[in-house]
Short mmCIF file of C-alpha atoms in Angstrom, two decimals:
data_model
loop_
_atom_site.label_atom_id
_atom_site.label_comp_id
_atom_site.label_asym_id
_atom_site.label_seq_id
_atom_site.Cartn_x
_atom_site.Cartn_y
_atom_site.Cartn_z
CA UNK Y 248 -9.99 158.34 68.20
CA UNK Y 249 -13.32 159.76 66.94
CA UNK Y 250 -12.00 159.97 63.37
CA UNK Y 251 -10.85 156.34 63.45
CA UNK Y 252 -14.22 155.31 64.89
CA UNK Y 253 -16.09 157.13 62.14
CA UNK Y 254 -13.96 155.62 59.37
CA UNK Y 255 -14.35 152.12 60.78
CA UNK Y 256 -18.11 152.41 61.17
CA UNK Y 257 -18.53 153.82 57.65
CA UNK Y 258 -16.56 150.91 56.27
CA UNK Y 259 -18.65 148.44 58.21
CA UNK Y 260 -21.87 150.07 57.04
CA UNK Y 261 -20.73 149.81 53.43
CA UNK Y 262 -19.96 146.14 53.96
CA UNK Y 263 -23.35 145.61 55.59
CA UNK Y 264 -25.15 147.23 52.69
CA UNK Y 265 -23.44 144.93 50.21
CA UNK Y 266 -24.39 141.90 52.25
CA UNK Y 267 -27.98 143.08 52.58
CA UNK Y 268 -28.16 143.42 48.81
CA UNK Y 269 -26.88 139.91 48.42
CA UNK Y 270 -29.43 138.93 51.09
CA UNK Y 271 -27.82 136.10 52.88
CA UNK Y 272 -29.17 135.78 56.43
CA UNK Y 273 -25.94 134.19 57.59
CA UNK Y 274 -23.74 136.94 56.14
CA UNK Y 275 -26.07 139.64 57.46
CA UNK Y 276 -25.84 138.22 60.99
CA UNK Y 277 -22.08 137.98 60.71
CA UNK Y 278 -21.79 141.56 59.46
CA UNK Y 279 -23.85 142.93 62.34
CA UNK Y 280 -21.69 141.09 64.87
CA UNK Y 281 -18.55 142.30 63.07
CA UNK Y 282 -19.64 145.94 63.47
CA UNK Y 283 -20.20 145.39 67.19
CA UNK Y 284 -16.78 143.77 67.63
CA UNK Y 285 -15.01 146.62 65.82
CA UNK Y 286 -16.79 149.17 68.00
CA UNK Y 287 -15.74 147.32 71.16
CA UNK Y 288 -12.09 147.11 70.02
CA UNK Y 289 -12.05 150.85 69.34
CA UNK Y 290 -13.47 151.48 72.80
CA UNK Y 291 -10.66 149.55 74.53
CA UNK Y 292 -7.85 150.65 72.19
CA UNK Y 293 -6.30 152.99 74.77
CA UNK Y 294 -6.50 150.29 77.43
CA UNK Y 295 -4.70 147.83 75.14
CA UNK Y 296 -1.97 150.39 74.45
CA UNK Y 297 -1.60 151.06 78.19
CA UNK Y 298 -1.23 147.36 78.89
CA UNK Y 299 1.52 147.15 76.29
CA UNK Y 300 3.37 150.06 77.91
CA UNK Y 301 3.08 148.39 81.31
CA UNK Y 302 4.61 145.19 79.93
CA UNK Y 303 7.48 147.18 78.38
CA UNK Y 304 8.10 149.03 81.64
CA UNK Y 305 7.98 145.89 83.77
CA UNK Y 306 10.44 144.05 81.49
CA UNK Y 307 12.73 147.09 81.43
CA UNK Y 308 12.66 147.33 85.23
CA UNK Y 309 13.52 143.66 85.65
CA UNK Y 310 16.48 144.00 83.28
CA UNK Y 311 17.66 147.17 85.03
CA UNK Y 312 17.67 145.47 88.43
CA UNK Y 313 19.63 142.52 87.04
CA UNK Y 314 22.21 144.88 85.54
CA UNK Y 315 22.52 146.82 88.79
CA UNK Y 316 23.05 143.64 90.79
CA UNK Y 317 25.23 141.53 88.52
CA UNK Y 318 26.75 143.44 85.58
CA UNK Y 319 29.89 144.59 87.38
CA UNK Y 320 30.61 141.04 88.54
CA UNK Y 321 30.82 139.88 84.92
CA UNK Y 322 33.36 142.49 83.80
CA UNK Y 323 36.50 140.99 82.26
CA UNK Y 324 38.00 143.89 80.29
CA UNK Y 325 38.44 146.81 82.69
CA UNK Y 326 41.77 148.16 81.47
CA UNK Y 327 40.87 149.81 78.16
CA UNK Y 328 42.25 153.32 77.97
CA UNK Y 329 38.79 154.85 77.64
CA UNK Y 330 37.18 157.36 79.97
CA UNK Y 331 33.80 158.73 80.97
CA UNK Y 332 33.89 162.48 81.47
CA UNK Y 333 31.63 165.13 82.93
CA UNK Y 334 32.16 168.76 83.94
CA UNK Y 335 31.18 171.16 86.72
CA UNK Y 336 31.30 174.94 86.96
CA UNK Y 337 30.26 175.07 90.65
CA UNK Y 338 28.74 172.97 93.43
CA UNK Y 339 25.21 173.21 92.02
CA UNK Y 340 25.47 170.05 89.92
CA UNK Y 341 27.45 167.89 92.33
CA UNK Y 342 24.31 166.03 93.48
CA UNK Y 343 23.40 164.78 89.98
CA UNK Y 344 27.06 164.03 89.33
CA UNK Y 345 27.12 161.81 92.44
CA UNK Y 346 24.19 159.82 90.98
CA UNK Y 347 25.89 159.64 87.58
CA UNK Y 348 29.06 158.31 89.20
CA UNK Y 349 27.11 155.80 91.29
CA UNK Y 350 25.38 154.41 88.19
CA UNK Y 351 28.58 154.26 86.14
CA UNK Y 352 30.20 152.35 89.00
CA UNK Y 353 27.40 149.78 88.74
CA UNK Y 354 26.81 149.72 84.98
CA UNK Y 355 30.27 150.16 83.42
CA UNK Y 356 33.34 147.94 83.32
CA UNK Y 357 35.55 151.00 82.75
CA UNK Y 358 37.39 152.44 85.73
CA UNK Y 359 38.23 155.89 84.34
CA UNK Y 360 35.75 158.59 85.32
CA UNK Y 361 37.00 162.16 84.91
CA UNK Y 362 35.28 165.30 86.14
CA UNK Y 363 36.62 168.66 84.98
CA UNK Y 364 35.90 171.43 87.50
CA UNK Y 365 36.39 175.17 87.59
CA UNK Y 366 37.95 176.98 90.56
CA UNK Y 367 34.41 177.65 91.84
CA UNK Y 368 33.90 174.03 92.89
CA UNK Y 369 34.54 173.80 96.63
CA UNK Y 370 37.19 171.69 98.34
CA UNK Y 371 34.44 169.63 99.97
CA UNK Y 372 32.80 169.17 96.58
CA UNK Y 373 36.04 167.85 95.10
CA UNK Y 374 36.53 165.52 98.05
CA UNK Y 375 33.01 164.20 97.50
CA UNK Y 376 33.57 163.57 93.80
CA UNK Y 377 36.81 161.75 94.55
CA UNK Y 378 34.99 159.51 97.03
CA UNK Y 379 32.57 158.51 94.27
CA UNK Y 380 35.52 157.49 92.09
CA UNK Y 381 36.06 160.51 89.86
CA UNK Y 382 39.46 161.81 88.85
CA UNK Y 383 39.07 165.54 89.57
CA UNK Y 384 40.92 167.99 87.31
CA UNK Y 385 40.69 171.77 87.59
CA UNK Y 386 40.27 173.63 84.29
CA UNK Y 387 39.23 177.12 83.16
CA UNK Y 388 35.50 177.79 83.34
CA UNK Y 389 34.60 177.91 79.64
CA UNK Y 390 31.39 179.66 78.61
CA UNK Y 391 30.25 182.75 76.73
CA UNK Y 392 31.58 185.00 79.50
CA UNK Y 393 35.00 183.49 78.77
CA UNK Y 394 34.65 184.68 75.16
CA UNK Y 395 33.45 188.10 76.27
CA UNK Y 396 36.63 188.44 78.30
CA UNK Y 397 38.70 187.17 75.37
CA UNK Y 398 37.31 189.95 73.16
CA UNK Y 399 37.47 192.59 75.89
CA UNK Y 400 33.70 192.89 76.10
CA UNK Y 401 31.54 193.29 79.17
CA UNK Y 402 30.32 189.89 80.37
CA UNK Y 403 26.76 189.41 79.10
CA UNK Y 404 26.07 186.20 81.07
CA UNK Y 405 24.72 184.60 77.92
CA UNK Y 406 23.85 180.92 78.05
CA UNK Y 407 24.58 178.33 80.73
CA UNK Y 408 27.55 179.02 82.98
CA UNK Y 409 30.50 176.71 82.30
CA UNK Y 410 28.72 174.73 79.59
CA UNK Y 411 31.63 174.92 77.13
CA UNK Y 412 33.93 173.02 79.51
CA UNK Y 413 32.84 169.88 77.66
CA UNK Y 414 34.95 171.06 74.71
CA UNK Y 415 38.00 170.01 76.73
CA UNK Y 416 37.02 166.39 76.07
CA UNK Y 417 38.87 166.82 72.77
CA UNK Y 418 42.05 167.62 74.68
CA UNK Y 419 42.07 164.64 77.11
CA UNK Y 420 44.79 163.01 75.05
CA UNK Y 421 45.89 160.67 77.84
CA UNK Y 422 42.86 158.56 76.83
CA UNK Y 423 42.20 156.79 73.54
CA UNK Y 424 38.47 157.57 73.60
CA UNK Y 425 36.27 159.76 75.78
CA UNK Y 426 32.51 159.91 76.20
CA UNK Y 427 31.24 163.08 77.82
CA UNK Y 428 27.99 162.91 79.82
CA UNK Y 429 26.08 165.79 81.38
CA UNK Y 430 25.82 165.55 85.15
CA UNK Y 431 22.04 165.09 84.88
CA UNK Y 432 22.41 162.13 82.54
CA UNK Y 433 20.78 159.01 84.02
CA UNK Y 434 21.88 155.65 82.53
CA UNK Y 435 19.68 152.66 83.24
CA UNK Y 436 21.62 150.09 81.17
CA UNK Y 437 25.35 149.48 80.51
CA UNK Y 438 26.71 151.87 77.90
CA UNK Y 439 30.28 150.63 77.36
CA UNK Y 440 29.39 149.47 73.86
CA UNK Y 441 29.03 153.11 72.79
CA UNK Y 442 32.83 153.42 72.73
CA UNK Y 443 32.79 151.19 69.64
CA UNK Y 444 30.80 153.93 67.88
CA UNK Y 445 33.50 156.58 68.50
CA UNK Y 446 35.97 157.31 65.69
CA UNK Y 447 38.81 159.81 65.05
CA UNK Y 448 37.90 163.20 63.63
CA UNK Y 449 34.19 162.72 64.24
CA UNK Y 450 31.64 163.20 67.01
CA UNK Y 451 29.20 160.57 68.25
CA UNK Y 452 25.89 161.85 69.61
CA UNK Y 453 22.20 160.93 69.80
CA UNK Y 454 19.45 162.48 67.75
CA UNK Y 455 17.68 165.43 69.35
CA UNK Y 456 14.25 163.92 68.90
CA UNK Y 457 12.49 160.58 68.88
CA UNK Y 458 11.66 158.80 65.61
CA UNK Y 459 8.76 160.41 63.80
CA UNK Y 460 9.88 163.94 64.69
CA UNK Y 461 12.03 165.75 62.11
CA UNK Y 462 14.58 167.79 64.05
CA UNK Y 463 18.01 167.75 62.36
CA UNK Y 464 20.31 168.18 65.33
CA UNK Y 465 22.03 166.23 68.08
CA UNK Y 466 21.98 166.74 71.83
CA UNK Y 467 25.39 167.42 73.37
CA UNK Y 468 24.49 165.87 76.73
CA UNK Y 469 26.23 162.77 75.40
CA UNK Y 470 29.14 163.08 72.99
CA UNK Y 471 31.85 160.59 72.11
CA UNK Y 472 35.23 161.75 70.80
CA UNK Y 473 38.75 160.57 70.12
CA UNK Y 474 40.92 163.22 71.83
CA UNK Y 475 43.32 165.00 69.52
CA UNK Y 476 45.17 168.23 70.27
CA UNK Y 477 44.96 169.46 66.65
CA UNK Y 478 41.21 168.82 66.51
CA UNK Y 479 40.80 170.56 69.88
CA UNK Y 480 42.65 173.61 68.54
CA UNK Y 481 40.38 173.68 65.46
CA UNK Y 482 37.23 173.54 67.61
CA UNK Y 483 38.49 176.33 69.87
CA UNK Y 484 39.50 178.47 66.87
CA UNK Y 485 36.05 177.98 65.36
CA UNK Y 486 34.42 178.99 68.65
CA UNK Y 487 36.51 182.16 68.76
CA UNK Y 488 35.64 182.92 65.14
CA UNK Y 489 31.90 182.61 65.71
CA UNK Y 490 32.06 184.45 69.03
CA UNK Y 491 33.48 187.56 67.40
CA UNK Y 492 29.84 188.33 66.53
CA UNK Y 493 27.72 186.24 68.90
CA UNK Y 494 28.81 183.39 71.15
CA UNK Y 495 27.01 180.14 70.25
CA UNK Y 496 26.14 177.64 72.94
CA UNK Y 497 28.28 174.50 72.99
CA UNK Y 498 25.65 172.32 71.28
CA UNK Y 499 25.19 174.64 68.30
CA UNK Y 500 28.96 175.11 68.07
CA UNK Y 501 29.58 171.36 67.86
CA UNK Y 502 26.68 170.91 65.45
CA UNK Y 503 28.07 173.57 63.10
CA UNK Y 504 31.58 172.13 63.30
CA UNK Y 505 30.83 168.43 62.86
CA UNK Y 506 27.39 167.87 61.36
CA UNK Y 507 27.79 170.44 58.59
CA UNK Y 508 30.93 168.62 57.44
CA UNK Y 509 29.22 165.21 57.70
CA UNK Y 510 31.38 164.17 60.66
CA UNK Y 511 28.54 163.33 63.02
CA UNK Y 512 27.98 159.66 63.90
CA UNK Y 513 24.31 159.49 64.98
CA UNK Y 514 23.19 156.98 67.61
CA UNK Y 515 19.72 156.03 68.75
CA UNK Y 516 17.52 158.50 70.60
CA UNK Y 517 17.11 155.77 73.24
CA UNK Y 518 20.59 156.73 74.53
CA UNK Y 519 19.52 160.29 75.34
CA UNK Y 520 15.77 160.34 76.03
CA UNK Y 521 14.46 163.67 77.28
CA UNK Y 522 11.26 165.34 78.45
CA UNK Y 523 8.94 162.33 78.27
CA UNK Y 524 8.85 158.56 78.64
CA UNK Y 525 10.03 156.60 75.62
CA UNK Y 526 10.52 152.92 74.74
CA UNK Y 527 13.07 151.47 74.35
CA UNK Y 528 15.17 153.58 76.71
CA UNK Y 529 18.84 153.07 77.52
CA UNK Y 530 19.25 156.34 79.43
CA UNK Y 531 17.23 159.37 80.47
CA UNK Y 532 18.50 162.93 80.43
CA UNK Y 533 16.95 165.31 82.97
CA UNK Y 534 17.51 168.23 80.65
CA UNK Y 535 14.49 170.21 81.78
CA UNK Y 536 11.79 171.63 79.51
CA UNK Y 537 9.18 169.27 80.98
CA UNK Y 538 6.31 169.49 83.41
CA UNK Y 539 8.11 167.46 86.09
CA UNK Y 540 10.85 169.00 88.24
CA UNK Y 541 14.46 168.12 87.79
CA UNK Y 542 15.22 165.60 90.54
CA UNK Y 543 17.11 167.90 92.90
CA UNK Y 544 14.27 170.45 92.63
CA UNK Y 545 11.65 167.97 93.95
CA UNK Y 546 10.88 169.52 97.32
CA UNK Y 547 7.80 167.56 98.43
CA UNK Y 548 9.42 164.15 97.97
CA UNK Y 549 8.99 161.08 100.20
CA UNK Y 550 11.62 160.48 102.88
CA UNK Y 551 14.78 158.42 102.41
CA UNK Y 552 13.39 155.38 104.24
CA UNK Y 553 10.66 155.04 101.61
CA UNK Y 554 12.81 155.90 98.59
CA UNK Y 555 15.65 153.51 99.47
CA UNK Y 556 13.15 150.64 99.29
CA UNK Y 557 11.59 151.83 96.03
CA UNK Y 558 10.97 148.91 93.65
CA UNK Y 559 8.65 150.00 90.87
CA UNK Y 560 8.79 150.10 87.06
CA UNK Y 561 9.44 153.44 85.39
CA UNK Y 562 6.06 154.31 83.92
CA UNK Y 563 6.49 158.09 84.03
CA UNK Y 564 9.22 160.71 84.28
CA UNK Y 565 8.28 161.19 87.95
CA UNK Y 566 9.04 157.51 88.51
CA UNK Y 567 12.55 158.22 87.23
CA UNK Y 568 12.81 161.26 89.49
CA UNK Y 569 11.97 159.02 92.46
CA UNK Y 570 14.54 156.43 91.34
CA UNK Y 571 17.15 159.20 91.04
CA UNK Y 572 16.57 160.04 94.70
CA UNK Y 573 16.82 156.38 95.69
CA UNK Y 574 20.26 156.16 94.08
CA UNK Y 575 21.36 159.46 95.62
CA UNK Y 576 20.51 158.20 99.12
CA UNK Y 577 22.21 154.87 98.44
CA UNK Y 578 25.30 156.68 97.14
CA UNK Y 579 25.44 158.92 100.22
CA UNK Y 580 25.46 155.79 102.39
CA UNK Y 581 27.88 153.75 100.26
CA UNK Y 582 30.47 156.50 99.80
CA UNK Y 583 29.93 158.11 103.24
CA UNK Y 584 28.95 161.52 101.88
CA UNK Y 585 26.96 162.75 104.88
CA UNK Y 586 29.19 165.80 105.34
CA UNK Y 587 28.54 167.05 101.80
CA UNK Y 588 24.84 166.16 102.07
CA UNK Y 589 24.47 168.39 105.13
CA UNK Y 590 26.42 171.19 103.44
CA UNK Y 591 24.47 171.12 100.17
CA UNK Y 592 21.08 171.10 101.94
CA UNK Y 593 22.06 174.38 103.60
CA UNK Y 594 23.18 175.78 100.23
CA UNK Y 595 19.95 174.72 98.53
#
């Protein structure tokens, strides 16, 4: 701000000097007033930017409420053989998965929602996910410990537990296309159109970073694939090959496999916004690494009576955290999940 102010004032002074030399009283008066006006605009520049952000947020909030109220009523094509998919290693992420399911039920015309779970997900947890509308399928818990066991090594507990379960999206061959979403993914607009960006032999994913930041990678919290058993076998073989030395996390594995062979279809960062507020935003991903807590870690939150009535634009990440809680409470009521809610509060 100070640098811009200095440059502007120097430019104005140069202009003033020229006009003084030419000595026109009218021009001199105009130049002096021009300097004052520039200074005032610089002073209120941040306020003008803030007003613009408020307008963006208010428009976005209005559109979001309209989608939540009316989008499902306008669905005409609900029978495509496509599926949303997420995955769980244990009960820890069932709360965010409830919210994800609730939002997909409101913002998607597609009926297929699949959640792959390991044997560590409780019976009550599976019952809860089914009530939200998920098709629950038990699968092996894939992670770096799985590879340690494969190679006969001691489990090193490297990386996030169960994170490689998403690789099984490539093997869901009962569906024509699958989009995997992390449980802490938070859509605020309909996303069905993303299935048109998914093609055989390739992976569809959003850029890691917002425009203006050079970070050549994608985030695997959203990936679109066309399931194929041969492609699945190739991905698994590649994971085993790399893990002979050091097990890569699922995101790096998929990046190495697809992006290095130019088989990544990039989509806008607005589909997988993380860490901070960004416009335009189609979805937010509570992937951590920020100053705000992940929603289920917000201890000193307002009560359900307040949050259920929440009606405020999303100016900050904490506004989205509050909205997450609103939709969790609404989902608990709509799907009658009080038994799981009592159980998980004890676990937490």
